[in-house]
PDB file of C-alpha atoms in Angstrom:
ATOM      1  CA  MET A   1     -12.511  87.675  31.494  1.00 59.00           C
ATOM      2  CA  LYS A   2     -15.369  88.680  29.453  1.00 76.00           C
ATOM      3  CA  ASN A   3     -12.955  88.384  26.243  1.00 75.00           C
ATOM      4  CA  GLU A   4     -11.752  85.030  27.313  1.00 75.00           C
ATOM      5  CA  LYS A   5     -15.228  83.843  27.457  1.00 81.00           C
ATOM      6  CA  ARG A   6     -15.842  85.240  24.072  1.00 83.00           C
ATOM      7  CA  LEU A   7     -13.084  83.737  22.824  1.00 77.00           C
ATOM      8  CA  ARG A   8     -14.138  80.350  23.822  1.00 77.00           C
ATOM      9  CA  ILE A   9     -17.451  80.860  22.173  1.00 86.00           C
ATOM     10  CA  VAL A  10     -15.378  81.733  19.198  1.00 83.00           C
ATOM     11  CA  VAL A  11     -13.260  78.415  19.315  1.00 80.00           C
ATOM     12  CA  VAL A  12     -16.795  76.178  19.679  1.00 82.00           C
ATOM     13  CA  LEU A  13     -18.526  78.160  17.197  1.00 88.00           C
ATOM     14  CA  TYR A  14     -15.009  77.796  14.928  1.00 85.00           C
ATOM     15  CA  LEU A  15     -15.171  73.932  15.523  1.00 82.00           C
ATOM     16  CA  LEU A  16     -18.650  73.505  14.818  1.00 85.00           C
ATOM     17  CA  ILE A  17     -18.305  75.743  11.373  1.00 88.00           C
ATOM     18  CA  ILE A  18     -15.028  73.604  10.258  1.00 84.00           C
ATOM     19  CA  CYS A  19     -16.782  70.208  10.823  1.00 80.00           C
ATOM     20  CA  VAL A  20     -19.834  71.196   8.707  1.00 85.00           C
ATOM     21  CA  LEU A  21     -17.531  72.603   5.889  1.00 86.00           C
ATOM     22  CA  GLY A  22     -15.066  69.713   6.276  1.00 84.00           C
ATOM     23  CA  ARG A  23     -18.103  67.309   5.636  1.00 88.00           C
ATOM     24  CA  LEU A  24     -18.272  69.214   2.143  1.00 88.00           C
ATOM     25  CA  ILE A  25     -14.736  68.395   1.394  1.00 88.00           C
ATOM     26  CA  PHE A  26     -15.555  64.724   1.229  1.00 90.00           C
ATOM     27  CA  MET A  27     -19.058  64.920  -0.380  1.00 91.00           C
ATOM     28  CA  ILE A  28     -17.728  66.611  -3.791  1.00 90.00           C
ATOM     29  CA  PRO A  29     -16.607  63.872  -5.410  1.00 92.00           C
ATOM     30  CA  ASN A  30     -19.311  61.302  -4.176  1.00 90.00           C
ATOM     31  CA  GLN A  31     -21.892  62.057  -6.580  1.00 89.00           C
ATOM     32  CA  ARG A  32     -19.628  61.030  -9.461  1.00 91.00           C
ATOM     33  CA  TYR A  33     -19.396  57.551  -8.025  1.00 93.00           C
ATOM     34  CA  LEU A  34     -22.839  56.664  -7.253  1.00 91.00           C
ATOM     35  CA  ASN A  35     -22.233  57.621  -3.744  1.00 90.00           C
ATOM     36  CA  ILE A  36     -20.431  54.712  -2.758  1.00 91.00           C
ATOM     37  CA  LEU A  37     -17.386  56.556  -1.111  1.00 91.00           C
ATOM     38  CA  ASN A  38     -16.953  55.947   2.567  1.00 91.00           C
ATOM     39  CA  ILE A  39     -16.901  59.201   3.393  1.00 91.00           C
ATOM     40  CA  ASP A  40     -17.930  59.082   6.939  1.00 90.00           C
ATOM     41  CA  ASP A  41     -14.978  57.392   7.948  1.00 91.00           C
ATOM     42  CA  PHE A  42     -12.614  60.181   6.503  1.00 91.00           C
ATOM     43  CA  TYR A  43     -14.915  62.769   8.125  1.00 91.00           C
ATOM     44  CA  VAL A  44     -15.428  61.334  11.248  1.00 91.00           C
ATOM     45  CA  THR A  45     -11.862  60.535  12.110  1.00 93.00           C
ATOM     46  CA  SER A  46     -10.725  63.903  10.947  1.00 92.00           C
ATOM     47  CA  CYS A  47     -13.338  65.711  13.463  1.00 90.00           C
ATOM     48  CA  ILE A  48     -12.271  63.119  16.351  1.00 93.00           C
ATOM     49  CA  VAL A  49      -8.480  64.326  15.735  1.00 94.00           C
ATOM     50  CA  LEU A  50      -9.192  67.646  15.764  1.00 91.00           C
ATOM     51  CA  LEU A  51     -11.578  67.146  18.942  1.00 90.00           C
ATOM     52  CA  ALA A  52      -8.889  65.626  20.578  1.00 94.00           C
ATOM     53  CA  ILE A  53      -6.154  68.194  19.494  1.00 94.00           C
ATOM     54  CA  THR A  54      -8.250  71.086  20.370  1.00 90.00           C
ATOM     55  CA  LEU A  55      -8.993  69.459  24.131  1.00 90.00           C
ATOM     56  CA  LEU A  56      -5.312  68.835  24.485  1.00 94.00           C
ATOM     57  CA  ILE A  57      -4.539  72.247  23.688  1.00 91.00           C
ATOM     58  CA  PHE A  58      -7.209  73.679  26.142  1.00 85.00           C
ATOM     59  CA  PHE A  59      -6.281  71.668  28.822  1.00 89.00           C
ATOM     60  CA  PHE A  60      -2.414  71.404  28.787  1.00 91.00           C
ATOM     61  CA  VAL A  61      -1.031  74.342  26.530  1.00 89.00           C
ATOM     62  CA  LYS A  62      -0.509  77.303  28.601  1.00 89.00           C
ATOM     63  CA  GLY A  63      -1.077  80.811  27.344  1.00 86.00           C
ATOM     64  CA  SER A  64      -4.026  82.888  26.291  1.00 83.00           C
ATOM     65  CA  VAL A  65      -7.276  81.757  24.684  1.00 79.00           C
ATOM     66  CA  GLY A  66      -6.384  83.633  21.756  1.00 83.00           C
ATOM     67  CA  LYS A  67      -3.301  81.766  21.337  1.00 88.00           C
ATOM     68  CA  LYS A  68      -4.918  78.637  21.982  1.00 86.00           C
ATOM     69  CA  LEU A  69      -7.585  79.821  19.383  1.00 84.00           C
ATOM     70  CA  TRP A  70      -4.918  80.202  16.559  1.00 88.00           C
ATOM     71  CA  MET A  71      -3.282  76.683  17.789  1.00 91.00           C
ATOM     72  CA  THR A  72      -6.812  75.193  16.814  1.00 89.00           C
ATOM     73  CA  ILE A  73      -7.034  76.811  13.617  1.00 89.00           C
ATOM     74  CA  PHE A  74      -3.698  75.958  12.633  1.00 93.00           C
ATOM     75  CA  PHE A  75      -4.229  72.220  13.523  1.00 93.00           C
ATOM     76  CA  SER A  76      -7.399  71.947  12.008  1.00 91.00           C
ATOM     77  CA  ILE A  77      -6.159  73.129   8.657  1.00 91.00           C
ATOM     78  CA  ILE A  78      -3.331  70.550   8.862  1.00 95.00           C
ATOM     79  CA  ILE A  79      -5.745  67.744   9.735  1.00 94.00           C
ATOM     80  CA  PHE A  80      -8.171  68.520   7.100  1.00 91.00           C
ATOM     81  CA  THR A  81      -5.607  69.135   4.549  1.00 92.00           C
ATOM     82  CA  ILE A  82      -4.085  65.485   5.409  1.00 94.00           C
ATOM     83  CA  SER A  83      -7.141  64.117   5.175  1.00 93.00           C
ATOM     84  CA  ALA A  84      -8.316  65.572   1.949  1.00 92.00           C
ATOM     85  CA  VAL A  85      -5.067  64.816   0.528  1.00 94.00           C
ATOM     86  CA  TYR A  86      -5.238  61.277   1.107  1.00 94.00           C
ATOM     87  CA  PHE A  87      -8.762  61.280   0.274  1.00 93.00           C
ATOM     88  CA  TYR A  88      -8.537  62.711  -2.918  1.00 93.00           C
ATOM     89  CA  SER A  89      -5.351  60.742  -4.073  1.00 94.00           C
ATOM     90  CA  ASN A  90      -6.958  57.473  -3.256  1.00 93.00           C
ATOM     91  CA  LEU A  91     -10.410  58.050  -5.458  1.00 94.00           C
ATOM     92  CA  PRO A  92     -11.295  54.958  -7.339  1.00 94.00           C
ATOM     93  CA  GLN A  93     -10.156  54.969 -10.607  1.00 92.00           C
ATOM     94  CA  TYR A  94     -13.565  54.297 -12.218  1.00 94.00           C
ATOM     95  CA  THR A  95     -16.918  55.900 -12.128  1.00 93.00           C
ATOM     96  CA  TYR A  96     -19.638  53.676 -13.618  1.00 92.00           C
ATOM     97  CA  GLU A  97     -19.612  55.093 -17.063  1.00 92.00           C
ATOM     98  CA  GLU A  98     -15.997  54.419 -17.326  1.00 94.00           C
ATOM     99  CA  ALA A  99     -16.134  50.979 -16.073  1.00 94.00           C
ATOM    100  CA  ALA A 100     -19.087  50.407 -18.228  1.00 92.00           C
ATOM    101  CA  LYS A 101     -16.880  51.301 -21.244  1.00 93.00           C
ATOM    102  CA  LYS A 102     -13.943  49.213 -19.796  1.00 94.00           C
ATOM    103  CA  VAL A 103     -15.854  46.303 -20.001  1.00 93.00           C
ATOM    104  CA  ALA A 104     -17.779  46.631 -23.184  1.00 92.00           C
ATOM    105  CA  ASN A 105     -14.532  47.616 -24.793  1.00 92.00           C
ATOM    106  CA  ALA A 106     -13.008  44.250 -23.706  1.00 91.00           C
ATOM    107  CA  GLU A 107     -15.972  42.363 -24.860  1.00 89.00           C
ATOM    108  CA  LYS A 108     -15.449  44.286 -28.313  1.00 90.00           C
ATOM    109  CA  GLN A 109     -11.998  43.469 -28.678  1.00 90.00           C
ATOM    110  CA  LYS A 110     -13.026  39.918 -28.306  1.00 87.00           C
ATOM    111  CA  GLY A 111     -14.929  40.379 -31.781  1.00 85.00           C
ATOM    112  CA  LYS A 112     -18.208  40.155 -30.367  1.00 84.00           C
ATOM    113  CA  SER A 113     -21.070  42.058 -30.735  1.00 85.00           C
ATOM    114  CA  VAL A 114     -21.963  44.433 -27.541  1.00 86.00           C
ATOM    115  CA  GLN A 115     -24.640  46.245 -26.234  1.00 88.00           C
ATOM    116  CA  LEU A 116     -24.173  48.107 -22.975  1.00 87.00           C
ATOM    117  CA  GLN A 117     -27.364  48.157 -20.562  1.00 85.00           C
ATOM    118  CA  ILE A 118     -27.239  50.607 -18.181  1.00 83.00           C
ATOM    119  CA  PRO A 119     -29.861  49.999 -15.214  1.00 85.00           C
ATOM    120  CA  MET A 120     -32.153  52.890 -14.388  1.00 83.00           C
ATOM    121  CA  TYR A 121     -31.753  52.323 -10.688  1.00 83.00           C
ATOM    122  CA  ARG A 122     -28.724  53.000  -8.660  1.00 81.00           C
ATOM    123  CA  GLU A 123     -29.116  49.695  -6.568  1.00 82.00           C
ATOM    124  CA  ASP A 124     -29.115  47.759  -9.512  1.00 83.00           C
ATOM    125  CA  LYS A 125     -25.764  49.024 -10.733  1.00 87.00           C
ATOM    126  CA  LEU A 126     -23.967  48.439  -7.140  1.00 88.00           C
ATOM    127  CA  GLY A 127     -22.911  45.284  -5.142  1.00 86.00           C
ATOM    128  CA  VAL A 128     -21.760  45.495  -1.540  1.00 83.00           C
ATOM    129  CA  GLY A 129     -18.482  44.300  -0.286  1.00 78.00           C
ATOM    130  CA  LYS A 130     -16.716  43.428   2.987  1.00 76.00           C
ATOM    131  CA  GLU A 131     -16.700  47.103   5.035  1.00 77.00           C
ATOM    132  CA  SER A 132     -13.248  48.026   6.218  1.00 80.00           C
ATOM    133  CA  PHE A 133     -12.110  51.593   7.943  1.00 83.00           C
ATOM    134  CA  LEU A 134     -10.762  54.198   5.682  1.00 80.00           C
ATOM    135  CA  GLN A 135     -11.048  52.075   2.284  1.00 86.00           C
ATOM    136  CA  MET A 136     -12.533  54.442  -0.173  1.00 90.00           C
ATOM    137  CA  THR A 137     -15.441  52.030  -0.910  1.00 90.00           C
ATOM    138  CA  ASN A 138     -16.578  48.607  -0.308  1.00 87.00           C
ATOM    139  CA  HIS A 139     -19.065  48.502  -3.331  1.00 91.00           C
ATOM    140  CA  THR A 140     -18.434  46.918  -6.566  1.00 91.00           C
ATOM    141  CA  TYR A 141     -20.578  47.904 -10.070  1.00 93.00           C
ATOM    142  CA  TYR A 142     -22.500  45.464 -11.704  1.00 92.00           C
ATOM    143  CA  ILE A 143     -22.160  46.192 -15.645  1.00 92.00           C
ATOM    144  CA  TYR A 144     -24.968  44.649 -17.770  1.00 91.00           C
ATOM    145  CA  LEU A 145     -24.113  43.901 -21.383  1.00 90.00           C
ATOM    146  CA  ASN A 146     -25.799  42.192 -24.499  1.00 87.00           C
ATOM    147  CA  VAL A 147     -23.133  39.926 -25.954  1.00 86.00           C
ATOM    148  CA  ASP A 148     -23.869  38.097 -29.193  1.00 86.00           C
ATOM    149  CA  ASP A 149     -27.641  38.709 -27.957  1.00 84.00           C
ATOM    150  CA  LYS A 150     -26.828  37.136 -24.916  1.00 86.00           C
ATOM    151  CA  PRO A 151     -27.435  38.674 -21.654  1.00 87.00           C
ATOM    152  CA  LEU A 152     -24.367  39.118 -19.237  1.00 87.00           C
ATOM    153  CA  VAL A 153     -23.535  40.751 -16.103  1.00 90.00           C
ATOM    154  CA  PHE A 154     -19.968  41.537 -14.849  1.00 92.00           C
ATOM    155  CA  LYS A 155     -18.785  42.413 -11.244  1.00 92.00           C
ATOM    156  CA  PHE A 156     -16.557  45.409 -11.488  1.00 93.00           C
ATOM    157  CA  ASN A 157     -14.046  46.654  -8.913  1.00 93.00           C
ATOM    158  CA  PRO A 158     -13.806  50.401  -9.047  1.00 94.00           C
ATOM    159  CA  LEU A 159     -10.554  50.665  -7.180  1.00 91.00           C
ATOM    160  CA  SER A 160      -8.431  48.386  -8.957  1.00 91.00           C
ATOM    161  CA  GLY A 161     -10.242  47.927 -12.592  1.00 93.00           C
ATOM    162  CA  GLN A 162     -10.581  44.409 -12.139  1.00 94.00           C
ATOM    163  CA  PHE A 163     -13.640  42.765 -13.423  1.00 93.00           C
ATOM    164  CA  GLU A 164     -15.297  39.220 -13.952  1.00 92.00           C
ATOM    165  CA  GLU A 165     -18.124  37.616 -15.353  1.00 89.00           C
ATOM    166  CA  VAL A 166     -21.018  36.891 -12.815  1.00 87.00           C
ATOM    167  CA  THR A 167     -22.406  33.494 -13.142  1.00 77.00           C
ATOM    168  CA  GLY A 168     -25.191  31.918 -11.248  1.00 61.00           C
ATOM    169  CA  GLU A 169     -26.062  34.816  -9.087  1.00 55.00           C
ATOM    170  CA  ARG A 170     -29.342  36.727  -8.138  1.00 55.00           C
ATOM    171  CA  VAL A 171     -28.178  39.618 -10.057  1.00 54.00           C
ATOM    172  CA  LEU A 172     -27.687  37.643 -13.287  1.00 50.00           C
ATOM    173  CA  GLU A 173     -31.583  35.894 -12.932  1.00 53.00           C
ATOM    174  CA  GLU A 174     -33.136  39.454 -12.154  1.00 53.00           C
ATOM    175  CA  TYR A 175     -31.227  40.579 -15.331  1.00 52.00           C
ATOM    176  CA  GLU A 176     -32.406  37.648 -17.430  1.00 50.00           C
ATOM    177  CA  VAL A 177     -36.146  38.412 -16.192  1.00 44.00           C
ATOM    178  CA  GLN A 178     -35.846  42.052 -17.297  1.00 49.00           C
TER     179      GLN A 178
END
């Protein structure tokens, strides 16, 4: 009986540790993308699925607590592996710097004089789109250029690489004031 209690405590501690370490799996690439990735969706979903499976194991699987612990470990590895593979295989194609270079190069290919202006603050670089569950990001990048001595702002989708010039929006007005 005493061993069974210890194993139950080990299971709870294991779940806490795996959930903390699982968070790190999704946080690693987030800095490169200006913290725009929806890591919470992937992390929380993984933890909820793991908790549900663990509860099912402990309430409905017959056998020792040790066997249940090993099953929990096995399923946690599978759940976080699947989540991590999906997460890393669907990262946005472009970081902010790569997006800025792509837009600048597109304008240069048109034979224009281009000077890239990178804002100091993260908030000036981002636009927020419509939120959706398990999508990598709902943000867009704002790319600021001086093209032939005229300030232009482009909205860039980091997932698809599509961009368009922004006209008449508040971002453009703030950029022209600076």
